[in-house]
Coordinates of C-alpha atoms in Angstrom, one line a residue:
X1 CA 30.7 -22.4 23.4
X2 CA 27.8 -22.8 21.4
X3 CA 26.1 -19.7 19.5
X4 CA 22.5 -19.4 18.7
X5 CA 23.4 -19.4 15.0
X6 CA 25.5 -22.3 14.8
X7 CA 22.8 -24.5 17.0
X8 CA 19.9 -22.9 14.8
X9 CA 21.9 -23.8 11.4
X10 CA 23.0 -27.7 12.9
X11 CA 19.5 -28.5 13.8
X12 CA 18.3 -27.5 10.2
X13 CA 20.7 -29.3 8.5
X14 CA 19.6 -32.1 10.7
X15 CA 16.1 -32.2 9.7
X16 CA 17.1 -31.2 5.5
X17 CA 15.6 -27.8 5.8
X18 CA 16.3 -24.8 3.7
X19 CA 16.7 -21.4 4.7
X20 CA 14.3 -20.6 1.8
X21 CA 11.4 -23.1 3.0
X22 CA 12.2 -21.7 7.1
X23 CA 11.8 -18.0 5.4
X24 CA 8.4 -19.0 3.2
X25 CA 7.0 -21.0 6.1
X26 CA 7.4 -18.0 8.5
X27 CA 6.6 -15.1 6.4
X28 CA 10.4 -13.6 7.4
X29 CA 13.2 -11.9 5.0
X30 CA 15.8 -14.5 4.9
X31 CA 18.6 -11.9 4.7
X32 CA 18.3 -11.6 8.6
X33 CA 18.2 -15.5 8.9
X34 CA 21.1 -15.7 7.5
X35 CA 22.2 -12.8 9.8
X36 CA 21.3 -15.0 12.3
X37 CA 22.8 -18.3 11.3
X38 CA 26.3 -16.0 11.0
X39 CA 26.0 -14.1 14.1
X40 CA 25.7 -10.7 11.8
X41 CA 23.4 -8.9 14.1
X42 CA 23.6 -5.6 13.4
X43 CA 22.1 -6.6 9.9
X44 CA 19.0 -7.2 11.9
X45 CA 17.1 -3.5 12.3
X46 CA 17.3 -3.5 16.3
X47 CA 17.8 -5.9 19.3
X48 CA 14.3 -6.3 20.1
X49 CA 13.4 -8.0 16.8
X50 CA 16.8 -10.0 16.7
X51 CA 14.9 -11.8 19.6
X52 CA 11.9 -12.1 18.1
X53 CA 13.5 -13.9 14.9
X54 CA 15.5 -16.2 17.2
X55 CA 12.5 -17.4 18.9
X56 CA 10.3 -18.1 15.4
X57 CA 13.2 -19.3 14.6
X58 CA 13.5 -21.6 17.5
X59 CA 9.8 -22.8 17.6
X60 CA 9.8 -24.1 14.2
X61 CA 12.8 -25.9 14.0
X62 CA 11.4 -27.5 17.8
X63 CA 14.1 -26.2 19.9
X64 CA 13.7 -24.4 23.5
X65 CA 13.0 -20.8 22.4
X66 CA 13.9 -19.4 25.9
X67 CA 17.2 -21.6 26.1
X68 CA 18.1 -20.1 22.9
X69 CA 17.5 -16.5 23.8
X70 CA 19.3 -17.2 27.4
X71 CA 22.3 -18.1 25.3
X72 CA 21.9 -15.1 22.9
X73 CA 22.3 -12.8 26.0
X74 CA 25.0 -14.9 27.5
X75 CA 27.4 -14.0 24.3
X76 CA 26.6 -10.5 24.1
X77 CA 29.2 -8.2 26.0
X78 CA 28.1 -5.7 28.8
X79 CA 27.7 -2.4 26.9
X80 CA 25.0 -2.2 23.8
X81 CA 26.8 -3.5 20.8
X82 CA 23.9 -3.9 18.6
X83 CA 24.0 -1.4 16.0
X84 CA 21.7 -1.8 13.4
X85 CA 23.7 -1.7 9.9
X86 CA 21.3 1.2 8.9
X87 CA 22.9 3.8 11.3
X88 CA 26.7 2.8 10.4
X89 CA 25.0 3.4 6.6
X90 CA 23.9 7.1 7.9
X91 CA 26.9 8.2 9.9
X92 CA 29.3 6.6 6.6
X93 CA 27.0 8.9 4.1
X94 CA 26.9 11.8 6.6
X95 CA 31.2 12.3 6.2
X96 CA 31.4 12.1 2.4
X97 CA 31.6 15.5 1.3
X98 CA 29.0 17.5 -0.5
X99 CA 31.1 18.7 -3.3
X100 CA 30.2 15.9 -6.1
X101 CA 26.5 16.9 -6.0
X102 CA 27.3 20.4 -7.6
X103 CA 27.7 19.4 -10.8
X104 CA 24.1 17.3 -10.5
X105 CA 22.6 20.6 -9.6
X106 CA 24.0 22.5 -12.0
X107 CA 22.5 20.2 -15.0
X108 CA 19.7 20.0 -13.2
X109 CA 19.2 24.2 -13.3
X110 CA 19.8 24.0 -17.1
X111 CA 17.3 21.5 -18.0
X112 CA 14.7 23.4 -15.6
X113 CA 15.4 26.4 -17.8
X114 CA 15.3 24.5 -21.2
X115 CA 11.9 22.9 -19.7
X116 CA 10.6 26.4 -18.7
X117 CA 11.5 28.0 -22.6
X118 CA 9.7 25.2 -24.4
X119 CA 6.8 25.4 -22.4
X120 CA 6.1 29.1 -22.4
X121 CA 6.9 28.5 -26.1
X122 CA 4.2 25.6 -26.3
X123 CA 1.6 28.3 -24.5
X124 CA 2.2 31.2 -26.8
X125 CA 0.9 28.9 -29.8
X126 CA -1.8 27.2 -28.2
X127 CA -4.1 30.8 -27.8
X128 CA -3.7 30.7 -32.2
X129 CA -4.5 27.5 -32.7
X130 CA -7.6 27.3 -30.3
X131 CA -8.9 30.7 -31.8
X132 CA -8.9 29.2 -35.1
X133 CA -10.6 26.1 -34.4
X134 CA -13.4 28.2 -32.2
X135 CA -14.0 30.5 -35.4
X136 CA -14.2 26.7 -37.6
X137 CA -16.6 25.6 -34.8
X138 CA -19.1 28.8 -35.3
X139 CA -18.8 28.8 -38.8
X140 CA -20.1 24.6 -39.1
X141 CA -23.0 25.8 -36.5
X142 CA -24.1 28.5 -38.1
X143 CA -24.3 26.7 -41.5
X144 CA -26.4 23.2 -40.1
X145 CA -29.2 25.6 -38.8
X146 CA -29.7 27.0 -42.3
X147 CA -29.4 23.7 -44.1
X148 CA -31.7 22.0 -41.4
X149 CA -34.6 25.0 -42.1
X150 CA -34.6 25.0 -45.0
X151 CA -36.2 21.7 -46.1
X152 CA -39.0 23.1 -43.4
X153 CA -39.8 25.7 -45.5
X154 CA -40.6 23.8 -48.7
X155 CA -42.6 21.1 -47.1
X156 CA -46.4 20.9 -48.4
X157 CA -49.4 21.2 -45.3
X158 CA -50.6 17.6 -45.1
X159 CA -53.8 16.5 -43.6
X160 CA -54.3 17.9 -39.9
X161 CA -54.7 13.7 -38.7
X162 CA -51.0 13.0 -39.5
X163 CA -49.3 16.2 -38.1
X164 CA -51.3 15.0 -34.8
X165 CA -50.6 11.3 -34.9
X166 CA -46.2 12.6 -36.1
X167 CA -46.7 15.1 -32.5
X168 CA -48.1 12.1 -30.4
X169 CA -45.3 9.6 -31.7
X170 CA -42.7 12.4 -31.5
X171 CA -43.6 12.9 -27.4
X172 CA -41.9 9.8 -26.2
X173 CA -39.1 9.4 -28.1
X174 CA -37.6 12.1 -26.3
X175 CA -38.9 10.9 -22.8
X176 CA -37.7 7.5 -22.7
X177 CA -33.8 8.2 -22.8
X178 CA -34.8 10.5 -19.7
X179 CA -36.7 7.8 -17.6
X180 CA -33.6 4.5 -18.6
X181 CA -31.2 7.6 -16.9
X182 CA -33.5 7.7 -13.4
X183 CA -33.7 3.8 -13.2
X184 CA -30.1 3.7 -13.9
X185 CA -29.3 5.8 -11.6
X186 CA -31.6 4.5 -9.1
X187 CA -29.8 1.2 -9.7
X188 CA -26.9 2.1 -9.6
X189 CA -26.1 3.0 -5.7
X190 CA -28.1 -0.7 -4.7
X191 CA -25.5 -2.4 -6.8
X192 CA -22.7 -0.7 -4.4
X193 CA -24.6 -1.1 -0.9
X194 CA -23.1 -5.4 -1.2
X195 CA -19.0 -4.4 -0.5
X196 CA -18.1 -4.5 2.8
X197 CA -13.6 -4.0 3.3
X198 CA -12.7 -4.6 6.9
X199 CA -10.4 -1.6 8.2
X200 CA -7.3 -2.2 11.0
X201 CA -5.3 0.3 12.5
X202 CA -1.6 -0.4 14.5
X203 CA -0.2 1.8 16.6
X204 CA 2.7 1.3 17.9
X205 CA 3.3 2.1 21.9
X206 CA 7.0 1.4 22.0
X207 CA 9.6 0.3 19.3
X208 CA 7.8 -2.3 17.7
X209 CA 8.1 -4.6 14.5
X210 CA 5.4 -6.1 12.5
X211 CA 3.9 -8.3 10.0
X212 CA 0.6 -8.4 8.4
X213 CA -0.8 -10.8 5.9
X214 CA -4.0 -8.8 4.0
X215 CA -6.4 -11.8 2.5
X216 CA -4.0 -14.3 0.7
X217 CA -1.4 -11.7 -0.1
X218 CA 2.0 -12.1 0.5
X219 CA 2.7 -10.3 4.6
X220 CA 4.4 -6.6 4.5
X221 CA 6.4 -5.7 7.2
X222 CA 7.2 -2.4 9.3
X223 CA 9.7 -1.1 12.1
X224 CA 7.5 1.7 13.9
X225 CA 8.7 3.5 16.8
X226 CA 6.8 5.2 19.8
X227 CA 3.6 7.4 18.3
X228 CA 3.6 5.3 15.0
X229 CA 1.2 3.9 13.2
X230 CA 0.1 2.2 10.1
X231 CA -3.6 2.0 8.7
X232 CA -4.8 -0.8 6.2
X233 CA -8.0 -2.3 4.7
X234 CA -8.7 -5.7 3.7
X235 CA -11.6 -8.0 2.4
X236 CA -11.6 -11.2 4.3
X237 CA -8.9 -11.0 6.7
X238 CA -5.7 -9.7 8.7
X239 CA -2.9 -12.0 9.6
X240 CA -0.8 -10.2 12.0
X241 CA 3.1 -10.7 13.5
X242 CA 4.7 -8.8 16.0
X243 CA 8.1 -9.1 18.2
X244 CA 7.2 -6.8 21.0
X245 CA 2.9 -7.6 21.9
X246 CA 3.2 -4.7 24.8
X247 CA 3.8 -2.0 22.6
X248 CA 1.6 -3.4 19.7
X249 CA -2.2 -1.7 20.1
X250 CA -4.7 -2.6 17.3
X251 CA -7.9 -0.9 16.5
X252 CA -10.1 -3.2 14.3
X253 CA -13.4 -1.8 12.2
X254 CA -13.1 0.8 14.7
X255 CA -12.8 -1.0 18.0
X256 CA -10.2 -0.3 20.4
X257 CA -8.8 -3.9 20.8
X258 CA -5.9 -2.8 23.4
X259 CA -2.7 -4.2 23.3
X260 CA -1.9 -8.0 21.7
X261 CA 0.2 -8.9 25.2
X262 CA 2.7 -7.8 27.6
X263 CA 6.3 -5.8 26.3
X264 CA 9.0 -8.1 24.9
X265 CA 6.1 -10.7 24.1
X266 CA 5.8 -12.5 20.6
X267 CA 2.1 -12.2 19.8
X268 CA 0.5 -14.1 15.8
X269 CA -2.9 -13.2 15.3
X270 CA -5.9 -13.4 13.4
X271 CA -8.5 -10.9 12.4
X272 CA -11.2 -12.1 10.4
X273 CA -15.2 -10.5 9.5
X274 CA -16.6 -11.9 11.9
X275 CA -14.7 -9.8 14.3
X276 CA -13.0 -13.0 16.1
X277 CA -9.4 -12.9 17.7
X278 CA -7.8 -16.4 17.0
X279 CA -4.3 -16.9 18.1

């Protein structure tokens, strides 16, 4: 009988494609299509997405997505046997014992304590050292006063027109720095009122997986369950992917958009400025 992985593989053979250009052209980790093509499953993090893989999978290679899902449950046996490989990781690591990590805390307690000595060793000469340079400081400010006066005092009285015109010239040149600040400042904030970022909130209603492009950058992908979610900004754009549309709510600049579909549903979206919704 005929898997899901070995028809999948055949038919890209067939038509010369990679599992490299598959995995670029639909923004997937090709660790789980190769899971796929070897009927490794429980690398895949839970049933619901191993579906949602097989029909990408499926739709770009031009097969029948729904015959190849029919077969997929056709092969499985009647109890649950997909485990993801990331429990069987947690219940392996929960048995080892917790003797080895002694020694780790151990060194780690002595170089808390060798931290802790150099440090308090560190603060006992900084008080010194600052005390001295304070006393420096004084002694230079008390010394450019005096030094400053005292060509004052030895100038001769000139001619009561030029102290007026040096006062008049003097005025402004302490102004202007003042009034370049305000228009600065004034500036400044207009310069900032241009930006605009576009915000997107996901929430996830059920187990859900998801991609999302942001702009032209490369699509990041999660694995929320019930109560989730996962907030993000972008500038132009939000390409979004998920396996289960039913449990997939989006909030976009704010505005409850509901959910992308019904539960089970594979759902690629786009949310651009304008606000549109294009499929």
């Amino acid at each position: 009988m005929d898997t899901p992985g070995y028809i999948l593989k055949t038919e890209r053979e067939r038509q010369r494609k990679s599992l490299e250009e598959i995995a670029g052209t639909l923004k997937l980790n090709i660790e789980y299509l190769k899971a796929i093509e070897s009927e490794q499953y429980q690398n895949i993090p839970a049933e619901i997405y191993t579906k949602a893989y097989l029909r990408f999978y499926a739709r770009e290679l031009g097969l029948d997505s729904d015959h190849i899902i029919q077969i997929y449950h056709n092969q499985l046996p009647s109890s649950s046997a997909h485990k993801p490989a990331s429990a069987q990781k947690s219940l392996s690591e929960g048995q080892k014992p917790r003797y080895p990590l002694k020694p780790f805390i151990i060194i780690a307690a002595v170089v808390f304590f060798i931290l802790l000595i150099v440090f308090l060793a560190r603060f006992r000469e900084t008080p010194v050292e600052t005390a001295s340079e304070k006393m420096e400081q004084k002694a230079t400010e008390t010394t450019e006063p005096k030094m400053k006066e005292e060509p004052q005092l030895k100038e001769e009285p000139g001619p009561p027109g030029i102290k007026e015109q040096a006062k008049q010239e003097h005025i402004p040149e302490t102004k202007e720095p003042e009034l370049i600040n305000k228009d600065l400042q004034e500036i400044a904030p207009v310069q900032g009122q241009g930006s605009k970022t576009l915000s997107l909130t996901v929430n996830a209603k059920d187990t859900v997986w998801i991609s999302v492009g942001i702009d032209s950058n490369e699509p990041k992908e999660w694995l929320l369950k019930n109560g989730e979610n996962v907030s993000l900004t972008a500038s132009e754009k939000f390409i979004i992917k998920t396996g289960n549309a039913g449990g997939t709510q989006v909030i976009f600049n704010g505005k409850d958009m509901g959910v992308l579909g019904q539960k089970g549903e594979v759902s690629d979206i786009v949310l651009a400025g304008s606000g549109d919704r294009r499929p």
